XYZ file of C-alpha atoms in Angstrom:
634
model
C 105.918 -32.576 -35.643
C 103.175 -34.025 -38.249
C 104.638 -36.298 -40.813
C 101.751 -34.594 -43.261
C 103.394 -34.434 -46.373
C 102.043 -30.972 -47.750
C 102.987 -28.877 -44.572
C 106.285 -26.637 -44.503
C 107.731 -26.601 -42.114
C 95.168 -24.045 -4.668
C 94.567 -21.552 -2.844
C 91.761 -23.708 -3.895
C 89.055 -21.805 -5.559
C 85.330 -22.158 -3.943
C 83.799 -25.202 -5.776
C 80.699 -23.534 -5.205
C 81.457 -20.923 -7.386
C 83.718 -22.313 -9.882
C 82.121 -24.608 -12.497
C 82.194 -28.795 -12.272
C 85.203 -30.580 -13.918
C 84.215 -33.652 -15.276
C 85.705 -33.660 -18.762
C 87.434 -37.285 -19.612
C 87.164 -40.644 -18.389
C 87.225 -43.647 -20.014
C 85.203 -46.562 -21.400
C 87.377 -49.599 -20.476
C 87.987 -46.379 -21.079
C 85.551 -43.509 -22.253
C 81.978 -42.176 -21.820
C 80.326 -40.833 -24.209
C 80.692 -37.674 -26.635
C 76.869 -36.608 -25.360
C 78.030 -37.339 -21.374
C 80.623 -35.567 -21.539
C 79.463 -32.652 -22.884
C 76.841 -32.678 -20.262
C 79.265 -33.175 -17.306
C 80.818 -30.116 -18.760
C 80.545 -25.961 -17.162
C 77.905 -24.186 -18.639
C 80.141 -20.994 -18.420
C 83.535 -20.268 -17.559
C 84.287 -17.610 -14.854
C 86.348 -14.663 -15.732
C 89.359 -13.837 -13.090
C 89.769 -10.370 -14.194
C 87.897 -8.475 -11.569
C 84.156 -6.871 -11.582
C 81.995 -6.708 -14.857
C 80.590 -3.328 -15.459
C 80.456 -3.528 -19.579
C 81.369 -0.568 -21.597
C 78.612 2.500 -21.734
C 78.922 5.784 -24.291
C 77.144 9.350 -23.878
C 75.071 9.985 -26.148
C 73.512 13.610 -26.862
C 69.843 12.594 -25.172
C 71.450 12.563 -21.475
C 70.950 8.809 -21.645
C 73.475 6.433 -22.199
C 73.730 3.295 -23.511
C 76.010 -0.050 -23.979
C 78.921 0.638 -25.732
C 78.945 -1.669 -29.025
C 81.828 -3.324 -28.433
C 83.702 -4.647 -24.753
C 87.493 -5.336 -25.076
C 88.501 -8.769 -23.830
C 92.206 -9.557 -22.370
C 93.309 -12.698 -23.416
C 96.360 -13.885 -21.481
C 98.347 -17.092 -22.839
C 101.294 -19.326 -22.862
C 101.725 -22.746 -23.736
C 104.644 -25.789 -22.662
C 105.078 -25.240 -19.076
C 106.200 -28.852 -19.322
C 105.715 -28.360 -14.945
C 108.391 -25.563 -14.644
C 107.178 -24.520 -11.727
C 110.723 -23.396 -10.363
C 112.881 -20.947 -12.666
C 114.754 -22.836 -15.131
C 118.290 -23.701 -14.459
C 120.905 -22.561 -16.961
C 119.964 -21.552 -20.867
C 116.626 -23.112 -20.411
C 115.961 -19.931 -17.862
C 116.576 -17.129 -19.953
C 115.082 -15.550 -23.490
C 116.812 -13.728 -25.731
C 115.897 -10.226 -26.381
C 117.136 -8.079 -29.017
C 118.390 -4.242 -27.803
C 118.305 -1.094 -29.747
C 121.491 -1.014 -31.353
C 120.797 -4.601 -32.782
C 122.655 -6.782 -30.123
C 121.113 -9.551 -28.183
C 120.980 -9.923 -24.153
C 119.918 -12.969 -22.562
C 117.560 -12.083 -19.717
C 116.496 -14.675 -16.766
C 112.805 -15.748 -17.147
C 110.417 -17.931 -15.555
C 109.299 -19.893 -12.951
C 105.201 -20.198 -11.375
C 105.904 -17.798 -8.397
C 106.700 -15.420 -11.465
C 104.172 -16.350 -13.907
C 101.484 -16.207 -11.142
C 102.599 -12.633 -10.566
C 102.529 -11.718 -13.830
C 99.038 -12.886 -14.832
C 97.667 -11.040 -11.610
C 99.335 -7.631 -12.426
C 98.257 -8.124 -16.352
C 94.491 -8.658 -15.104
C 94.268 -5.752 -13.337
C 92.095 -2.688 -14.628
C 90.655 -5.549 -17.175
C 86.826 -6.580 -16.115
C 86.690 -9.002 -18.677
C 90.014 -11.408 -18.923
C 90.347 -14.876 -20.011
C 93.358 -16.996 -19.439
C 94.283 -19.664 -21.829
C 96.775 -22.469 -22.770
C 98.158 -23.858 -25.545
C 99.159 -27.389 -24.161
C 102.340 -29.640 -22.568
C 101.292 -28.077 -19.476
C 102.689 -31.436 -17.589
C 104.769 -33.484 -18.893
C 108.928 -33.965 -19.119
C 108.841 -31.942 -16.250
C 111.453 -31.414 -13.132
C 111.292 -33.642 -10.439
C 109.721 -31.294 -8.560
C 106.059 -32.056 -10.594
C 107.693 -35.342 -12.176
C 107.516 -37.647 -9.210
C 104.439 -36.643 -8.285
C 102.798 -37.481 -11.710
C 102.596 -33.712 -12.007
C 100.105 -33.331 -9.488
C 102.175 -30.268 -8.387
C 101.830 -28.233 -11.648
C 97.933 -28.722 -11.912
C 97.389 -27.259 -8.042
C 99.428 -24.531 -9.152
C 97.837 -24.203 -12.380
C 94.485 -23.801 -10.850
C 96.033 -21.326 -8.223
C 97.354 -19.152 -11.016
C 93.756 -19.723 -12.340
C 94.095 -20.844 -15.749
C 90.462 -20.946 -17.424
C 91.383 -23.441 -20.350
C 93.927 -25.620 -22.204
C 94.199 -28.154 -25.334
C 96.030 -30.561 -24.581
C 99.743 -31.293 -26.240
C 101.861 -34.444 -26.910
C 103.215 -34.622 -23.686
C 99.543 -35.105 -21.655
C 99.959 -38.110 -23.123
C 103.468 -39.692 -21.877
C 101.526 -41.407 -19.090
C 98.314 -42.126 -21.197
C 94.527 -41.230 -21.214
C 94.066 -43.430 -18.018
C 96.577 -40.578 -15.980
C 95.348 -37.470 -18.508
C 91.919 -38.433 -16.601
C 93.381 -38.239 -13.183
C 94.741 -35.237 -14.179
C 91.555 -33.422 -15.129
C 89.092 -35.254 -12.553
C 91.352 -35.841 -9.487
C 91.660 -38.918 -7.211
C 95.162 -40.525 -5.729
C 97.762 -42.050 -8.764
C 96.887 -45.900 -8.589
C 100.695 -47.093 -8.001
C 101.814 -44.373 -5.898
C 98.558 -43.765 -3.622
C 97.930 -40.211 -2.387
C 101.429 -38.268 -1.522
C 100.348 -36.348 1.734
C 98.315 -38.255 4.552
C 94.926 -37.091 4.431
C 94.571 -34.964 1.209
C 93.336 -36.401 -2.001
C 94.233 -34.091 -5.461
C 91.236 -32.657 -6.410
C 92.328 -32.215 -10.580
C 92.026 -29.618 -12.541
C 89.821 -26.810 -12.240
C 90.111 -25.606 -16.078
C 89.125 -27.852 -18.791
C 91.431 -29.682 -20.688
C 89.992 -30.168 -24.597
C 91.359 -32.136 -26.960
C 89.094 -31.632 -30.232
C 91.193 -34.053 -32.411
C 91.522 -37.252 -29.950
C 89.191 -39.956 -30.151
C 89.186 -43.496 -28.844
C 89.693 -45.943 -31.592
C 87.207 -48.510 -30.028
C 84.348 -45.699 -30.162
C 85.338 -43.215 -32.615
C 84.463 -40.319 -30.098
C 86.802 -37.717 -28.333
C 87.983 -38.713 -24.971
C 88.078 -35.014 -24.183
C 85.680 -32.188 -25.054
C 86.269 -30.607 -27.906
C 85.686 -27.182 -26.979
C 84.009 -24.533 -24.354
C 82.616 -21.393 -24.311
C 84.009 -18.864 -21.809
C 80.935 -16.356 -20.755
C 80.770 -12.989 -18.776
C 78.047 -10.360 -18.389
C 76.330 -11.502 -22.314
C 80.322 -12.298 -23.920
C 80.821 -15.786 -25.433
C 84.175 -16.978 -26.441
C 84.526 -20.174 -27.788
C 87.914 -21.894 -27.244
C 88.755 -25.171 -29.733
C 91.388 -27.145 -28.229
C 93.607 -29.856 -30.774
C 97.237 -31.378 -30.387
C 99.447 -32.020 -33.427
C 98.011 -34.722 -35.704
C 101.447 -36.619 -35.323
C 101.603 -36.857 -31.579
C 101.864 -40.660 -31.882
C 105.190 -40.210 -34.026
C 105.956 -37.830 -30.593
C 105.122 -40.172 -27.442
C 105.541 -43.362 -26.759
C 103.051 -45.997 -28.168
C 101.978 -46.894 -24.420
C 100.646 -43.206 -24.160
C 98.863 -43.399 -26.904
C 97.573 -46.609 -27.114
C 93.621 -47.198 -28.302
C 93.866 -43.185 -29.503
C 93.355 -41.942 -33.282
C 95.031 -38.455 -33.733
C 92.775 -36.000 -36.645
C 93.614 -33.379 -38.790
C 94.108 -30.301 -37.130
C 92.943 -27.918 -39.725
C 89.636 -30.236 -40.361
C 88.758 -30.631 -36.712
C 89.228 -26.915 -35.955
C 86.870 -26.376 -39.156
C 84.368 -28.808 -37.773
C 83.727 -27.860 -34.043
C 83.699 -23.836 -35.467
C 81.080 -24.557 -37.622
C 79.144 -26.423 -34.530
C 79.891 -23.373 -32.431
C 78.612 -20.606 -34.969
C 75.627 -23.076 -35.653
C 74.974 -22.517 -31.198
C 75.578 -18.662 -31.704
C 78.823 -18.334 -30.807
C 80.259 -16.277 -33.111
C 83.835 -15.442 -31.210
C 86.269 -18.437 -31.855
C 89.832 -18.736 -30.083
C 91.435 -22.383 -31.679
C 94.383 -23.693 -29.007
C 96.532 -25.929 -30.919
C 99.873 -27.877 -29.772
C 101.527 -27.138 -33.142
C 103.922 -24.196 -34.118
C 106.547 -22.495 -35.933
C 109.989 -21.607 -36.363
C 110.775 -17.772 -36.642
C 113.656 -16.875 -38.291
C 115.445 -15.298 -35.147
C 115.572 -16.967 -31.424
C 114.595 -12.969 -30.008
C 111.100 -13.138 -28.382
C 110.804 -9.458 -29.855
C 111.613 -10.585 -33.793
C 109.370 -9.016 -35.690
C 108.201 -12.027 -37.875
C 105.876 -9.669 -40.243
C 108.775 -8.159 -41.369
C 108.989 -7.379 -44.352
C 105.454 -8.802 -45.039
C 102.855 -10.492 -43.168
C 104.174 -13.922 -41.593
C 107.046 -13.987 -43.346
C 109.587 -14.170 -40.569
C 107.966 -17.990 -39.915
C 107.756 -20.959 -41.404
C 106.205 -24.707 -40.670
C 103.524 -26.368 -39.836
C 101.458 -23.783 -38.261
C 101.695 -21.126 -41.134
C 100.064 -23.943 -43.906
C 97.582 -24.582 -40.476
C 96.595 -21.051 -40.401
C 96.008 -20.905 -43.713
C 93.304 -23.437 -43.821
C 91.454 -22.830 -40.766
C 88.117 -21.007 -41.226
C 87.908 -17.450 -40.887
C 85.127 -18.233 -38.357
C 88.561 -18.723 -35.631
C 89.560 -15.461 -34.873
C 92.857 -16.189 -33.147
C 95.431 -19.087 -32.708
C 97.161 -19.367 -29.563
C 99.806 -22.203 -30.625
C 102.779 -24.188 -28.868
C 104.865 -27.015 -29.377
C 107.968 -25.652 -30.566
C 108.852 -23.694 -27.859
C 109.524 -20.660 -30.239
C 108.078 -16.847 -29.558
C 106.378 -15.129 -31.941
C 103.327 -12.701 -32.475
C 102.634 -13.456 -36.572
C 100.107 -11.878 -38.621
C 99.052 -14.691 -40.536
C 95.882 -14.203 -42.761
C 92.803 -16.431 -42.588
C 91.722 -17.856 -46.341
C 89.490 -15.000 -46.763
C 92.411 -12.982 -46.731
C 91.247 -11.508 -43.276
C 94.423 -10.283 -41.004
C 94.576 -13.044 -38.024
C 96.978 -13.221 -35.269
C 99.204 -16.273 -34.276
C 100.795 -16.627 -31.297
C 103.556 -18.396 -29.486
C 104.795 -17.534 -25.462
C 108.385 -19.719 -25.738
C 108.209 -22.650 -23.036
C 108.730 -23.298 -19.543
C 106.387 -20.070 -18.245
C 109.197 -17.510 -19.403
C 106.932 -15.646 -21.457
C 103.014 -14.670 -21.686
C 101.640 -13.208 -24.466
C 98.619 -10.195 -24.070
C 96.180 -10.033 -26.881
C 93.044 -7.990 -27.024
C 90.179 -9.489 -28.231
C 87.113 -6.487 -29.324
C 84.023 -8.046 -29.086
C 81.142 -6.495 -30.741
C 77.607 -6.966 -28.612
C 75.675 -6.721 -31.213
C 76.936 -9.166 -34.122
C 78.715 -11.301 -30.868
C 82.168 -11.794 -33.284
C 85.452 -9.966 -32.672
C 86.428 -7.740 -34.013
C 89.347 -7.949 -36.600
C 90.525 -4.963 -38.000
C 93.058 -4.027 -41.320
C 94.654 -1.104 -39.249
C 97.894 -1.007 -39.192
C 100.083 0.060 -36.852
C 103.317 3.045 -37.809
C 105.541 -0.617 -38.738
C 102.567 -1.681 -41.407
C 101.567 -4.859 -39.171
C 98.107 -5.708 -38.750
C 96.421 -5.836 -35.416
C 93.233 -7.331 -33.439
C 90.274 -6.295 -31.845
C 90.587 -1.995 -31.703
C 94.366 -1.989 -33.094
C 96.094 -3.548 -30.349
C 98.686 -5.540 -31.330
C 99.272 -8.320 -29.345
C 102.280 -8.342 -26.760
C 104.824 -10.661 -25.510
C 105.887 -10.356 -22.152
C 109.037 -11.555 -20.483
C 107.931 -13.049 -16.724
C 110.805 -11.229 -15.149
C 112.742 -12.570 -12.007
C 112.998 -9.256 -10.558
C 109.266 -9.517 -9.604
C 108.254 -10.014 -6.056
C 107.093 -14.040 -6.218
C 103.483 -14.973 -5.550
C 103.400 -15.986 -1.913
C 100.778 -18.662 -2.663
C 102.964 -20.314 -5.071
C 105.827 -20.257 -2.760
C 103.953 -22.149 -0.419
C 103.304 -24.780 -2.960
C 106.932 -25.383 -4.288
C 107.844 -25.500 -0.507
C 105.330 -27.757 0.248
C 106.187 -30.322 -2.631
C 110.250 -29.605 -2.296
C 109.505 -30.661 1.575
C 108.183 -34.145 -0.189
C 111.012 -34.521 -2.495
C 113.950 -33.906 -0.576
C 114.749 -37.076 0.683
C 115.091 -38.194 -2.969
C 116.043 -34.841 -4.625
C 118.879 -33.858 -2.624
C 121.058 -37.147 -3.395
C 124.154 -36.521 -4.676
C 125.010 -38.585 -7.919
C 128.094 -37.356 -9.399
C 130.343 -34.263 -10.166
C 130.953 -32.072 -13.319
C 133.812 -29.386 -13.717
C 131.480 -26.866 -15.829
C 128.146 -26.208 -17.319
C 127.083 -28.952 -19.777
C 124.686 -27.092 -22.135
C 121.659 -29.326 -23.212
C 118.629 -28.395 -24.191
C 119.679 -24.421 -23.846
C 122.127 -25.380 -26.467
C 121.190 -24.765 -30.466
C 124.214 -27.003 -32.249
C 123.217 -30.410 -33.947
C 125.510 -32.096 -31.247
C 125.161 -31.012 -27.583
C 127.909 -31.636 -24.900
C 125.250 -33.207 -22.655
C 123.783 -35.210 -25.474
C 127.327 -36.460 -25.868
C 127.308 -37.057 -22.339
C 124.257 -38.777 -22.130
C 125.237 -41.017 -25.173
C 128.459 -42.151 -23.849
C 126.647 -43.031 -20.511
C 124.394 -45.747 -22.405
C 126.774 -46.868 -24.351
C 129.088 -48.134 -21.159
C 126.085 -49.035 -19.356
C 124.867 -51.144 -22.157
C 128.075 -51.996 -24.226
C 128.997 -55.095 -21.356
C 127.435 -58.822 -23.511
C 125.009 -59.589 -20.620
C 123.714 -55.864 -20.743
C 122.855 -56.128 -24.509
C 126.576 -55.811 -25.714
C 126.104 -52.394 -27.456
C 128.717 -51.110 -29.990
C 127.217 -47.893 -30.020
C 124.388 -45.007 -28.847
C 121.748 -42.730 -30.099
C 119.800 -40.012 -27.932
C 117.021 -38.059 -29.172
C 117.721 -34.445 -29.013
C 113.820 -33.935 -27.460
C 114.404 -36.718 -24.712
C 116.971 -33.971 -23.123
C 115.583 -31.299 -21.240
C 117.659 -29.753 -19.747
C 121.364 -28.571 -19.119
C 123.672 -29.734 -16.320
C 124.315 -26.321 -14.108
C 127.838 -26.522 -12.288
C 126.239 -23.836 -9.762
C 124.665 -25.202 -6.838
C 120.440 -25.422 -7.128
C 120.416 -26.137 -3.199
C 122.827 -26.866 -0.037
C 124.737 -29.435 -2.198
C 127.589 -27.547 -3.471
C 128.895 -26.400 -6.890
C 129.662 -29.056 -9.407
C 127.503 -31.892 -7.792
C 124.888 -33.111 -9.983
C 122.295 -34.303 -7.317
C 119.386 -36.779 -8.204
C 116.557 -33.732 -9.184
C 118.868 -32.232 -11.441
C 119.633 -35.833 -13.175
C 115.882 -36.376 -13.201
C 115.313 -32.448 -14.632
C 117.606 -33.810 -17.682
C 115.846 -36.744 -18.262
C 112.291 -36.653 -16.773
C 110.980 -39.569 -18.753
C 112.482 -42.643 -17.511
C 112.580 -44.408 -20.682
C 113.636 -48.025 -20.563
C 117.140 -48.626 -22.644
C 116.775 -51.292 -25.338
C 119.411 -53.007 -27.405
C 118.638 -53.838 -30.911
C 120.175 -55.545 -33.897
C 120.440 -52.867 -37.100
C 121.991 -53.151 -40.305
C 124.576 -50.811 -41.694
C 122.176 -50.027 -44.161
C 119.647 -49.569 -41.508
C 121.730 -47.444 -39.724
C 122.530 -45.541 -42.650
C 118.668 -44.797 -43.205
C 118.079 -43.828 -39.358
C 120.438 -41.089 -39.452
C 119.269 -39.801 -43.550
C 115.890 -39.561 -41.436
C 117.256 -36.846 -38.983
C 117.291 -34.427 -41.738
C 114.527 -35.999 -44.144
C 110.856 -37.328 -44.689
C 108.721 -35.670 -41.612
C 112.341 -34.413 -40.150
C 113.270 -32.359 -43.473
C 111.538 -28.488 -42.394
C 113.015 -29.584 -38.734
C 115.601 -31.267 -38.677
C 115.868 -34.040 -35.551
C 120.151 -34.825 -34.983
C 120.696 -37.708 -33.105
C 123.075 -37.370 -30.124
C 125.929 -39.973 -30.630
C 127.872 -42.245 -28.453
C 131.898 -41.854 -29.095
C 133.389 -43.599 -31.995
C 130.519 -42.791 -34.177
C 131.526 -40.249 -36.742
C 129.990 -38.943 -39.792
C 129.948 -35.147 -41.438
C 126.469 -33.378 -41.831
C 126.531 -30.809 -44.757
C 123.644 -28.284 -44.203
C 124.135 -27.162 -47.560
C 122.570 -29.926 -49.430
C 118.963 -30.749 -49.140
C 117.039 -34.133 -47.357
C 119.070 -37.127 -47.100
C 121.757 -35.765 -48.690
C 122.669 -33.825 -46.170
C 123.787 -36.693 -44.160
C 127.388 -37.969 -46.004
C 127.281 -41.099 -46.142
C 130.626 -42.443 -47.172
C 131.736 -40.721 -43.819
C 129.591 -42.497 -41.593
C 132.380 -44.453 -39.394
C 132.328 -46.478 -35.981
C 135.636 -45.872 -34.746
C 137.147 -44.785 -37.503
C 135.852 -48.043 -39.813
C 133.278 -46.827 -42.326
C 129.961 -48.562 -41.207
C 129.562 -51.848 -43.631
C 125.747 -52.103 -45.330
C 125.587 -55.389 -44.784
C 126.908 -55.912 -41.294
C 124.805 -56.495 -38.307
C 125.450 -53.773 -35.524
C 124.368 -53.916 -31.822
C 123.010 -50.328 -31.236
C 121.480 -48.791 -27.901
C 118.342 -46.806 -27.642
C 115.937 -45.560 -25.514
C 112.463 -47.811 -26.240
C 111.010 -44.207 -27.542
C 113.293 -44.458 -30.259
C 113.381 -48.031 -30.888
C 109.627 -47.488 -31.037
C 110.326 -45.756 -34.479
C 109.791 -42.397 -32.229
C 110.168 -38.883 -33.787
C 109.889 -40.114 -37.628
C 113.177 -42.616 -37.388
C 110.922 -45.880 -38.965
C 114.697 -47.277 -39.368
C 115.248 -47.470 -35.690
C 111.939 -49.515 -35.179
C 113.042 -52.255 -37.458
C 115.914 -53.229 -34.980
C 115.676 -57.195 -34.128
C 117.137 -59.167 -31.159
C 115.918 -56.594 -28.129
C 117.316 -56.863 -24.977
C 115.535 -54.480 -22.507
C 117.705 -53.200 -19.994
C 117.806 -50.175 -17.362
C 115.473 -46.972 -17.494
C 117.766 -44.137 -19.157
C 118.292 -42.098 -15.716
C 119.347 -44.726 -13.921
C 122.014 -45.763 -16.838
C 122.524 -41.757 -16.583
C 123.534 -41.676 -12.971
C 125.528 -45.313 -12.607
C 127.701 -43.279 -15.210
C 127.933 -40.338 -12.886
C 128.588 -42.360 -9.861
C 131.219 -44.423 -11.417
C 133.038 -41.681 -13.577
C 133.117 -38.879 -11.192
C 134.424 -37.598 -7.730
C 134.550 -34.568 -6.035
C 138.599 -34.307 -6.977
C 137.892 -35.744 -10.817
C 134.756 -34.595 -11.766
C 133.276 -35.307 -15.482
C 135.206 -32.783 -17.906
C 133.407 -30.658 -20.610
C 132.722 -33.298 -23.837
C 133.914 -31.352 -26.837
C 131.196 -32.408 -29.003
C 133.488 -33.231 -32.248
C 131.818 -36.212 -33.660
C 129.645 -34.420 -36.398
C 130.934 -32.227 -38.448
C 129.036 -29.628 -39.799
C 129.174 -28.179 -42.908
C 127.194 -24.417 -43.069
């Protein structure tokens, strides 16, 4: 999340008809602004079926075009390479009934999300699919060890037209983002299958607010304009200005990350200066609604008032030129009214993560003055809408679905790859350990994952660690005691370690004061963490009480603070383990960068399973961790 202080919270299409690709390479690195707008499509192509415009009867006999052409806009935003359903709570949204109560219903996965899009595009001449970034990136092992190569053919099967880029095109760096977007085989790893070569991305990737620090201009294109039968749609694409707090400095080396709100303002000006008058902005930030339900109505009672950070003080500032924000980031569904500073009504929208939703938004475009359309109507609730009163739409991709075929082939195909490494068996649980699915400040799996670096680290000539900390955002996943495969329930196999932790972070060691340590866990709930809080996952023996009730720092009690039930000493020197992310200063802990005396040690999944394989068996497996080391205080 930006640390800006005054925000708030294949089958492979014909290459003869689909435009060139060549969007971002690099100069030692990167070519220029002016070549790489020049490599770039002149149009986009529209996947929505034939273009026959709109036409209206007039009394003469003759007709002529309709004024206006409705435009289906289909998004979603941090696939994060999904591409099979979600295991556990990380599968399913939350939908409130009727009467009030709340079901959780099984979502996602490609094979679903391809069928989805296809059925939403039908009867719609003119449809435009679009992204809002962390398409790759933390992914399953399925797209993970293949340097997401996976999700990108399947991207470009499901036809995606565009995407900004998020935090997590970065993990690997610009170098691999390249790759991504202009194919060729991964420069460690060679090409996976004998005789086929990945071909990239057939959608552009933009990235409005990225440039190279050695040049001062964007690595990606800032923008493109979708086109179809006389319609222009310009699409801005910008990750979150603190992406560097976010990703590892590796990933971001020789990058400068802008202002989204003045980059957005920029490249719309540029567009309406070319005549394009119809502005979509994609940006990798987002909000927090106050309910989990996909179907909260966040403009109830007014306007946007159901959500709060970042995104509602980025709305507010970005011209009234932008007719639409698709956003992302915080994995969050929502469908917001927010209006643009001329007081105009202006939609924001969010479709969750991991392809369980899509959101459906109509976009009126008037042929005449070439801008949508946005209207004051209001619908029987009072909310505003777009284009000719259509409100836009959330959609749950539904399991009970037929799959897409295509996609099916694809999963198969990669699975086929991966098996030999996938399928190994690492260790046994009794039950579901809830991760990521899992709201509470402390998570049994973060536990988990804690107490596994602790004993892999805690030995002297491993770094001698006296105690743990796990970013919350590092887990992604839960551990499912239900068998994904032929392995059998309760066996956590090497995929489903990997799923968890995807980024194969190396473990570091560091020297911290008390006080230091003291500081590090006040920033979980303060500074750029304050409208979100981050909790640290602890190893055991570390204890302290966390009273949401209080505001910033406070929160955090710090005359409870103990290390096995001693409280921690100020001025004593503690050895502390870390992944390098977060001894990197990662996520907005500065405190955890300061740490002296490193001793680099194992990657995090490896420390993960040696824990598995040496604390589990298929008559003891790992018990349930009761997650009782912070106490909270509501």
């Amino acid at each position: 999340m930006s640390a800006k202080p005054h925000r708030t919270l294949r089958r492979r299409s014909d290459r003869a008809t689909r435009p060139a690709r060549r969007v971002l390479v690099a100069a030692a690195g990167f070519v220029t602004v002016g070549a790489l707008v020049a490599a770039m499509p002149a149009q986009a192509q529209s996947h929505g079926g034939p273009a026959n415009g709109g036409h209206a009867q007039h009394g003469s006999g003759h007709s002529r075009p309709d004024p206006t052409v409705d435009v289906q806009m289909l998004s979603f935003n941090d696939l994060h390479g999904n591409l099979e359903p979600p295991a556990g709570s990380s599968g399913t949204v939350a939908e409130t009934q009727p009467d009030g109560t709340v079901k959780s219903v099984p979502a996602g996965g490609a094979e679903y999300l391809a069928s989805s899009l296809r059925a939403a595009r039908k009867g719609h001449p003119y449809s435009v699919t679009a992204a809002g970034g962390d398409m790759i990136g933390a992914s399953p092992m399925l797209s993970g060890l293949f340097h997401d190569e996976p999700t990108i053919e399947a991207l470009n099967d499901i036809k995606l037209d565009v995407t900004s880029v998020g935090n997590h095109e970065f993990d690997e760096g610009a170098t691999e983002l390249a790759r991504m977007q202009n194919g060729g085989c991964h420069p460690t790893d060679g090409c996976y299958e004998k005789g086929k070569k990945f071909q990239g991305a057939d959608f552009p990737y933009l990235a409005a607010n990225v440039t190279s620090e050695k040049t001062g201009k964007p690595i990606l294109k800032p923008y493109t304009v979708w086109k179809k039968n006389g319609v222009r749609i310009g699409f801005i694409g910008v990750t979150l200005e603190g992406t560097p707090n976010v990703v590892t400095a590796n990933g971001v080396k020789g990058l400068k990350f802008h202002d989204e709100i003045e980059t957005v303002n920029k490249y719309a000006k540029e567009l309406d200066r070319q005549g394009v008058k119809s502005i979509v902005a994609l940006i990798h930030e987002g909000g927090m609604p106050a309910s989990s339900s996909y179907n909260y109505d966040c403009d109830s009672p007014g306007a946007g008032d159901g959500i709060s950070g970042p995104i509602v003080d980025i709305a507010k500032g970005i011209s009234p030129k932008v007719d639409a924000l698709v956003t992302g980031h915080t994995h969050q569904s929502y469908v917001c009214d927010i209006p643009d500073p001329a007081g105009n009504p202006r939609m924001v929208t969010s479709a969750a993560s991991f392809g369980r939703l899509y959101t459906d938004s109509t976009l009126t475009y008037d042929l005449k003055t070439r801008d949508i359309v946005r209207t004051a109507a209001k619908t029987a609730g009072g909310h505003g809408m777009t284009g000719t009163g259509v409100r836009p739409v959330n959609h749950i991709v539904s399991r009970d679905q037929p799959k897409a075929p295509d996609i099916t082939s694809l999963i198969n195909r990669w699975n086929t790859l991966a098996a030999p490494v996938a399928n190994k068996p690492q260790g046994f649980i009794s039950a579901d350990i809830n991760g990521r699915g899992d709201t509470s400040p402390e998570t049994r799996l973060g536990d988990l994952i804690a107490d596994a670096q602790l004993a892999g680290l805690s030995p002297a000539d491993k770094g001698g660690a006296q105690l743990a900390l796990m970013n919350p955002g590092g887990i992604r996943s839960d551990l499912v005691y239900k068998a994904s495969g032929s392995e059998g329930d309760g066996v956590v196999t090497y995929g489903e370690a990997f799923t968890v932790q995807p980024f194969t972070n190396m473990m570091n060691v560091v020297d911290l004061t008390g006080a230091q340590l003291l500081t590090a866990l006040q920033q979980q709930v303060s500074g750029g963490n304050a409208a979100s809080p981050k909790i640290l996952q602890v190893s055991k023996g570390l204890t302290y009480t966390l009273d949401l009730t209080k505001s910033g720092a406070d929160r955090v009690v710090a005359n409870t603070v103990e290390l096995n039930g001693t409280a921690i000493d100020p001025a004593a020197t503690y050895r502390v383990a870390m992944n390098e992310f977060l001894a990197g200063g990662g996520d907005g802990f500065a405190a955890l960068g300061q740490g002296t005396n490193k001793l680099v040690g194992a990657s995090d999944l490896d420390v993960f399973n040696a824990y598995l394989a040496a604390n589990s068996s298929a008559s003891t497996p790992i018990p349930t961790p009761t997650a009782d080391r912070i106490t909270v205080v509501k």
